[in-house]
Short mmCIF file of C-alpha atoms in Angstrom, two decimals:
data_model
loop_
_atom_site.label_atom_id
_atom_site.label_comp_id
_atom_site.label_asym_id
_atom_site.label_seq_id
_atom_site.Cartn_x
_atom_site.Cartn_y
_atom_site.Cartn_z
CA MET W 916 -11.01 11.59 -4.73
CA SER W 917 -13.04 8.78 -4.44
CA TYR W 918 -12.32 5.73 -2.98
CA PRO W 919 -11.88 3.01 -2.54
CA ARG W 920 -8.37 2.69 -4.06
CA SER W 921 -6.21 0.20 -5.65
CA MET W 922 -2.69 0.76 -4.39
CA THR W 923 -1.73 0.00 -7.41
CA GLY W 924 -1.28 2.75 -9.98
CA PHE W 925 1.24 4.84 -12.71
CA GLY W 926 1.65 8.01 -13.49
CA ARG W 927 4.08 10.41 -15.82
CA ALA W 928 4.64 14.17 -16.29
CA ASP W 929 7.45 16.70 -17.94
CA HIS W 930 7.42 20.42 -16.44
CA GLN W 931 9.31 22.89 -18.24
CA LEU W 932 11.11 26.08 -16.60
CA ASP W 933 13.86 28.63 -16.78
CA GLN W 934 15.75 26.72 -19.79
CA GLN W 935 14.96 23.45 -17.02
CA THR W 936 13.04 20.61 -18.02
CA TRP W 937 11.62 18.06 -15.39
CA SER W 938 9.94 14.40 -15.73
CA VAL W 939 8.58 12.48 -12.74
CA GLU W 940 7.29 9.06 -12.99
CA ILE W 941 5.40 7.93 -10.30
CA LYS W 942 5.15 3.46 -9.58
CA SER W 943 2.56 1.78 -6.78
CA VAL W 944 1.75 -0.82 -5.60
CA ASN W 945 0.60 -2.36 -2.47
CA HIS W 946 2.29 -2.25 0.81
CA ARG W 947 0.85 -2.43 4.39
CA TYR W 948 2.48 0.84 4.85
CA CYS W 949 2.93 4.23 3.04
CA ASP W 950 6.20 3.43 1.61
CA ILE W 951 8.53 6.60 -0.50
CA LYS W 952 11.43 5.61 -2.32
CA ILE W 953 13.14 8.53 -4.61
CA LYS W 954 16.14 8.46 -7.11
CA MET W 955 16.35 11.29 -8.38
CA PRO W 956 19.89 13.86 -9.40
CA ARG W 957 22.20 14.70 -6.25
CA GLN W 958 20.96 18.65 -7.10
CA LEU W 959 17.69 17.53 -5.72
CA TYR W 960 18.45 15.72 -2.51
CA VAL W 961 17.88 19.33 -0.76
CA LEU W 962 14.00 18.07 -1.61
CA GLU W 963 14.06 15.06 -0.77
CA ASP W 964 11.21 15.57 2.25
CA ARG W 965 9.42 18.31 0.29
CA ILE W 966 8.73 15.90 -2.70
CA LYS W 967 8.13 12.83 0.68
CA LYS W 968 5.56 15.37 1.96
CA GLU W 969 3.67 16.13 -1.53
CA ILE W 970 3.32 12.37 -2.57
CA ALA W 971 1.77 11.11 1.42
CA LYS W 972 -1.10 13.82 0.51
CA VAL W 973 -2.37 12.08 -2.42
CA PHE W 974 -1.91 7.96 -1.01
CA SER W 975 -2.00 6.88 2.76
CA ARG W 976 -0.01 3.37 1.68
CA GLY W 977 1.64 1.44 -1.25
CA HIS W 978 5.42 0.68 -2.26
CA VAL W 979 5.88 4.61 -4.18
CA ASP W 980 8.51 4.27 -6.22
CA VAL W 981 9.44 7.67 -7.63
CA ILE W 982 11.41 8.03 -10.56
CA ILE W 983 13.16 12.17 -11.09
CA SER W 984 15.09 13.01 -14.13
CA GLY W 985 15.88 16.41 -15.64
CA ASN W 986 17.41 17.68 -18.78
CA GLY W 987 17.24 21.47 -20.12
CA THR W 988 20.32 24.36 -19.41
CA MET W 989 19.89 25.71 -15.88
CA GLU W 990 20.62 29.19 -15.23
CA GLY W 991 24.23 29.33 -12.58
CA SER W 992 24.18 25.31 -12.70
CA LYS W 993 27.78 25.14 -13.16
CA HIS W 994 30.78 27.53 -13.52
CA LEU W 995 34.60 27.59 -13.90
CA GLU W 996 36.18 28.71 -10.68
CA VAL W 997 40.29 28.36 -10.69
CA ASP W 998 42.21 26.60 -7.28
CA HIS W 999 44.11 29.21 -6.00
CA ASN W 1000 46.50 27.51 -3.07
CA LEU W 1001 47.01 24.82 -5.92
CA ALA W 1002 47.97 26.76 -8.93
CA ASP W 1003 50.51 28.37 -6.27
CA GLN W 1004 51.78 24.86 -5.50
CA TYR W 1005 52.42 23.55 -8.64
CA ARG W 1006 54.12 27.95 -9.24
CA LYS W 1007 56.68 26.96 -6.69
CA CYS W 1008 57.40 23.65 -7.91
CA LEU W 1009 57.84 24.62 -10.91
CA GLU W 1010 60.47 27.40 -10.42
CA GLU W 1011 62.13 25.30 -7.78
CA LEU W 1012 62.19 22.84 -10.39
CA GLY W 1013 63.69 25.58 -12.87
CA SER W 1014 66.44 26.80 -10.19
CA ARG W 1015 67.90 23.36 -9.24
CA LEU W 1016 67.87 22.35 -13.84
CA GLU W 1017 68.99 25.93 -14.13
CA SER W 1018 66.53 26.73 -16.32
CA THR W 1019 64.04 29.42 -17.06
CA CYS W 1020 60.50 30.13 -18.66
CA THR W 1021 58.62 33.36 -19.69
CA ALA W 1022 55.13 33.69 -17.25
CA ASP W 1023 53.18 32.88 -20.11
CA THR W 1024 54.70 29.47 -20.39
CA LEU W 1025 54.32 29.59 -17.09
CA LEU W 1026 50.79 30.14 -17.19
CA THR W 1027 50.26 27.48 -19.76
CA LEU W 1028 51.40 25.07 -17.79
CA ILE W 1029 49.85 25.07 -14.71
CA SER W 1030 46.69 25.40 -16.23
CA SER W 1031 46.83 22.67 -17.68
CA TYR W 1032 46.76 20.77 -14.55
CA PRO W 1033 44.24 19.15 -12.99
CA GLN W 1034 42.01 20.64 -10.63
CA VAL W 1035 43.76 24.21 -11.15
CA ILE W 1036 40.92 24.93 -12.70
CA ARG W 1037 37.69 23.34 -12.70
CA THR W 1038 33.83 22.40 -13.24
CA VAL W 1039 31.89 23.49 -10.51
CA GLU W 1040 28.43 22.53 -9.77
CA ALA W 1041 26.70 25.48 -8.27
CA GLU W 1042 24.09 24.96 -4.90
CA GLU W 1043 20.76 25.46 -6.21
CA ASP W 1044 18.12 27.88 -4.68
CA SER W 1045 16.31 24.87 -2.41
CA ASP W 1046 12.29 27.30 -3.23
CA THR W 1047 13.53 28.16 -7.08
CA LEU W 1048 14.11 24.18 -7.85
CA TRP W 1049 10.79 23.63 -5.80
CA ARG W 1050 8.99 25.22 -7.92
CA GLN W 1051 10.49 24.33 -11.36
CA LEU W 1052 9.77 20.13 -9.69
CA GLN W 1053 6.38 20.34 -7.82
CA PRO W 1054 4.38 20.76 -10.31
CA ALA W 1055 5.69 18.12 -12.04
CA ILE W 1056 4.91 15.96 -9.33
CA VAL W 1057 1.26 17.28 -8.19
CA ARG W 1058 0.70 16.14 -11.87
CA ALA W 1059 2.39 13.10 -11.65
CA CYS W 1060 0.59 11.95 -8.25
CA GLU W 1061 -2.75 12.50 -10.21
CA ASN W 1062 -2.71 10.70 -13.28
CA SER W 1063 -1.21 7.23 -10.21
CA LEU W 1064 -3.93 8.43 -8.36
CA ALA W 1065 -6.14 8.28 -11.70
CA MET W 1066 -5.27 4.76 -12.01
CA ARG W 1067 -5.54 3.33 -9.04
CA GLU W 1068 -9.49 5.41 -8.58
CA ALA W 1069 -10.70 3.36 -11.13
CA GLU W 1070 -9.34 0.06 -9.95
CA GLY W 1071 -10.36 1.02 -7.21
CA ALA W 1072 -13.91 0.85 -8.24
CA ASN W 1073 -13.49 -2.17 -11.13
CA LEU W 1074 -12.40 -4.05 -7.17
CA LYS W 1075 -15.48 -2.69 -5.32
CA LYS W 1076 -17.83 -4.28 -7.92
CA ASP W 1077 -16.29 -7.40 -7.44
CA LEU W 1078 -16.34 -7.42 -4.17
CA LEU W 1079 -20.19 -5.54 -4.40
CA GLU W 1080 -20.47 -8.79 -6.60
CA ARG W 1081 -19.10 -11.41 -4.41
CA LEU W 1082 -20.67 -10.01 -1.03
CA ALA W 1083 -24.23 -10.56 -2.57
CA LEU W 1084 -23.37 -14.22 -3.10
CA PHE W 1085 -22.10 -14.80 0.44
CA ALA W 1086 -25.09 -13.24 1.97
CA GLU W 1087 -27.43 -15.56 -0.36
CA THR W 1088 -24.91 -17.91 1.49
CA VAL W 1089 -25.80 -16.79 5.14
CA GLU W 1090 -29.92 -16.79 4.03
CA GLU W 1091 -30.14 -19.85 2.94
CA ILE W 1092 -27.86 -21.13 6.19
CA LYS W 1093 -30.25 -19.52 8.09
CA ALA W 1094 -33.06 -20.20 7.25
CA LYS W 1095 -32.12 -23.88 7.40
CA ALA W 1096 -30.97 -23.03 10.54
CA PRO W 1097 -34.26 -24.00 12.83
CA GLU W 1098 -34.65 -27.20 11.33
CA LEU W 1099 -31.30 -28.71 11.55
CA LEU W 1100 -31.76 -27.47 15.24
CA ALA W 1101 -35.14 -29.24 15.61
CA LEU W 1102 -33.57 -32.60 13.87
CA ARG W 1103 -30.46 -31.99 16.18
CA SER W 1104 -32.51 -32.07 19.49
CA ALA W 1105 -34.92 -35.02 18.52
CA SER W 1106 -31.37 -37.08 17.55
CA LEU W 1107 -30.26 -36.48 20.69
CA GLU W 1108 -33.15 -36.85 22.43
CA GLU W 1109 -33.11 -40.51 21.21
CA LYS W 1110 -29.68 -40.43 22.15
CA ILE W 1111 -30.23 -40.30 25.14
CA ASN W 1112 -32.92 -42.25 25.94
CA SER W 1113 -31.88 -45.07 24.54
CA ARG W 1114 -29.13 -45.19 26.48
CA LEU W 1115 -31.30 -44.01 29.53
CA GLU W 1116 -33.71 -47.07 28.59
CA GLY W 1117 -34.37 -48.53 32.01
CA ILE W 1118 -33.05 -45.53 33.93
CA ASP W 1119 -35.17 -43.27 36.20
CA ILE W 1120 -34.70 -40.06 35.71
CA ASP W 1121 -36.48 -36.61 36.40
CA PRO W 1122 -38.64 -35.27 32.91
CA ALA W 1123 -38.15 -32.24 33.10
CA ARG W 1124 -34.14 -32.26 33.88
CA LEU W 1125 -33.77 -34.36 30.63
CA ALA W 1126 -35.81 -31.46 29.20
CA GLN W 1127 -33.49 -29.32 30.25
CA GLU W 1128 -30.16 -30.73 29.34
CA LEU W 1129 -31.32 -31.33 26.52
CA VAL W 1130 -31.94 -27.88 25.75
CA ILE W 1131 -28.68 -26.97 26.77
CA LEU W 1132 -26.92 -29.54 24.77
CA ALA W 1133 -29.09 -28.23 21.94
CA ASP W 1134 -28.44 -24.10 22.09
CA LYS W 1135 -24.88 -25.72 21.64
CA ALA W 1136 -25.71 -26.71 17.95
CA ASP W 1137 -28.14 -22.96 17.70
CA VAL W 1138 -26.05 -20.70 15.30
CA THR W 1139 -28.42 -17.71 15.03
CA GLU W 1140 -25.82 -15.52 17.23
CA GLU W 1141 -23.50 -16.27 14.36
CA VAL W 1142 -24.74 -15.56 12.02
CA VAL W 1143 -26.64 -12.51 13.09
CA ARG W 1144 -22.44 -11.53 13.43
CA LEU W 1145 -22.51 -12.09 9.68
CA ASP W 1146 -25.05 -10.04 8.36
CA SER W 1147 -23.62 -7.38 11.12
CA HIS W 1148 -20.64 -7.84 9.47
CA ILE W 1149 -22.13 -8.34 5.60
CA SER W 1150 -23.59 -4.47 6.19
CA GLN W 1151 -20.27 -3.22 7.75
CA PHE W 1152 -19.26 -4.05 4.70
CA ARG W 1153 -20.78 -2.69 2.24
CA THR W 1154 -20.76 1.03 5.02
CA PHE W 1155 -17.17 0.63 3.76
CA LEU W 1156 -17.15 -0.21 0.22
CA GLU W 1157 -19.07 3.37 0.29
CA ALA W 1158 -16.41 5.50 2.63
CA ASP W 1159 -15.40 8.69 1.60
CA GLU W 1160 -12.16 7.64 2.99
CA ALA W 1161 -9.55 4.74 3.05
CA VAL W 1162 -10.86 1.29 4.22
CA GLY W 1163 -8.58 -1.58 3.21
CA ARG W 1164 -7.48 -2.49 6.85
CA ARG W 1165 -10.33 -1.93 7.80
CA LEU W 1166 -11.74 -4.61 5.49
CA ASP W 1167 -8.90 -6.72 5.98
CA PHE W 1168 -10.14 -6.61 9.51
CA LEU W 1169 -14.22 -7.14 8.58
CA LEU W 1170 -12.60 -10.46 7.36
CA GLN W 1171 -11.50 -12.49 9.74
CA GLU W 1172 -14.58 -11.76 11.73
CA PHE W 1173 -16.47 -13.42 9.31
CA LEU W 1174 -13.89 -15.80 9.12
CA ARG W 1175 -14.36 -16.53 12.69
CA GLU W 1176 -17.66 -17.28 12.39
CA ILE W 1177 -17.62 -18.93 9.60
CA ASN W 1178 -15.53 -21.75 11.76
CA THR W 1179 -17.95 -21.54 14.42
CA LEU W 1180 -20.72 -21.81 12.23
CA ALA W 1181 -19.39 -24.90 10.83
CA SER W 1182 -18.35 -26.69 14.20
CA LYS W 1183 -22.08 -25.90 14.82
CA ILE W 1184 -23.69 -27.70 12.11
CA SER W 1185 -21.75 -30.82 10.80
CA THR W 1186 -24.29 -31.15 8.39
CA SER W 1187 -23.17 -32.40 4.77
CA SER W 1188 -25.01 -29.52 3.00
CA VAL W 1189 -24.54 -26.62 5.76
CA ALA W 1190 -20.85 -28.43 5.80
CA HIS W 1191 -20.52 -27.75 1.63
CA GLN W 1192 -21.76 -24.42 2.11
CA THR W 1193 -19.91 -23.40 4.40
CA VAL W 1194 -17.13 -24.55 2.46
CA GLU W 1195 -18.19 -22.42 -0.32
CA LEU W 1196 -18.34 -19.12 2.11
CA LYS W 1197 -14.60 -19.44 2.77
CA ASN W 1198 -13.92 -20.33 -0.90
CA GLU W 1199 -15.39 -16.59 -1.62
CA MET W 1200 -13.83 -14.60 1.34
CA GLU W 1201 -10.90 -15.96 0.65
CA LYS W 1202 -11.26 -14.26 -3.11
CA MET W 1203 -12.94 -11.12 -1.83
CA ARG W 1204 -10.01 -11.39 1.25
CA GLU W 1205 -7.09 -11.81 -2.44
CA GLN W 1206 -8.93 -8.00 -3.84
CA VAL W 1207 -9.38 -6.09 -0.09
CA GLN W 1208 -5.29 -6.57 0.36
CA ASN W 1209 -4.25 -4.61 -2.47
CA LEU W 1210 -6.99 -1.44 -1.32
CA GLU W 1211 -5.33 1.33 0.00
#
C-alpha cells in the first residue's frame, strides 16, 4: 500500500466457485470515520461481520458502499418440503366435508386435492454453511478492495503532488514575510518612538524607562515566533506527506495550526504588503484543506 491515499475510489470483481458467481462492487467517498454499508442477498447476512472486517483491513477511513450480487445454481440451495401437519388438517377437513355431504373420493383424488393447496408442498431455501459461502465470496471482496485501493492510491498521488506545489508557494510567501520582518519591526519601533515623543513633548521622563517601554511595545509586533512555528508546521506537513500510513487527520490539524499562526501574524503586522500576503496564505491554506479533507 502507498500513502497518502484518497478516500474516493471504485472497485469491482467477480468470482466463480461451485457453479456460483459472486459480483462485488465497492464505492467509497470521504468520511470522518470508516463507515461501511452493505447491500447483499439475504443468504449472506450471516457473513456481514466478516465482510466488514475484511474491508476494514484495507480502508481506515471513508464512507464505503458495498453491493454484492450472485447468480448461478448453488448445489443444495433449494429443496422441496412437505408440511405434513398442514396436509393432515386439509385431509381431515375434506373427509369431514365429504361425510357431511355424503360424498366420498378415492385416495388418488384426495392426494391431488391436498397437494394443490398452498404451502403443503413448498420450496425451501437451504441454510448454507457460512464457511462455504465465505470461501465462495471472499476472493471477490479481496479483489474489489484491491481495485478500489488502486484508484484511491492513484488519486492520493495526485493530491500529494498538488499539496506539495501549494505548500511550496505557501513556504515562499512565509519566507518573504520573514525577510521583511526586521525592517518592519524597526519601522514600527521608530513610529512608536515618534508618536510617544510628540505626545510627551515638554514632559520630563526618564529616557531609559522610555526605551524600555518602546522595546515592550515593539515586541508585541515581533512575528519571529509565528514565522518559526509556521516553518515547523511546513516541515511537519512535508514529513506527513511522505509517511507510510494514513495522515489525513494530522494534516487537517496542522492546517488549523497554520490558520492560527497566520491570524496572529496578520494582527501584529498591519502594513498593506504583508496584509496582502497573509490573505494569499489563507487562500492557499483553504485550497490545501479542501484537498486534505479527501485524504484517508
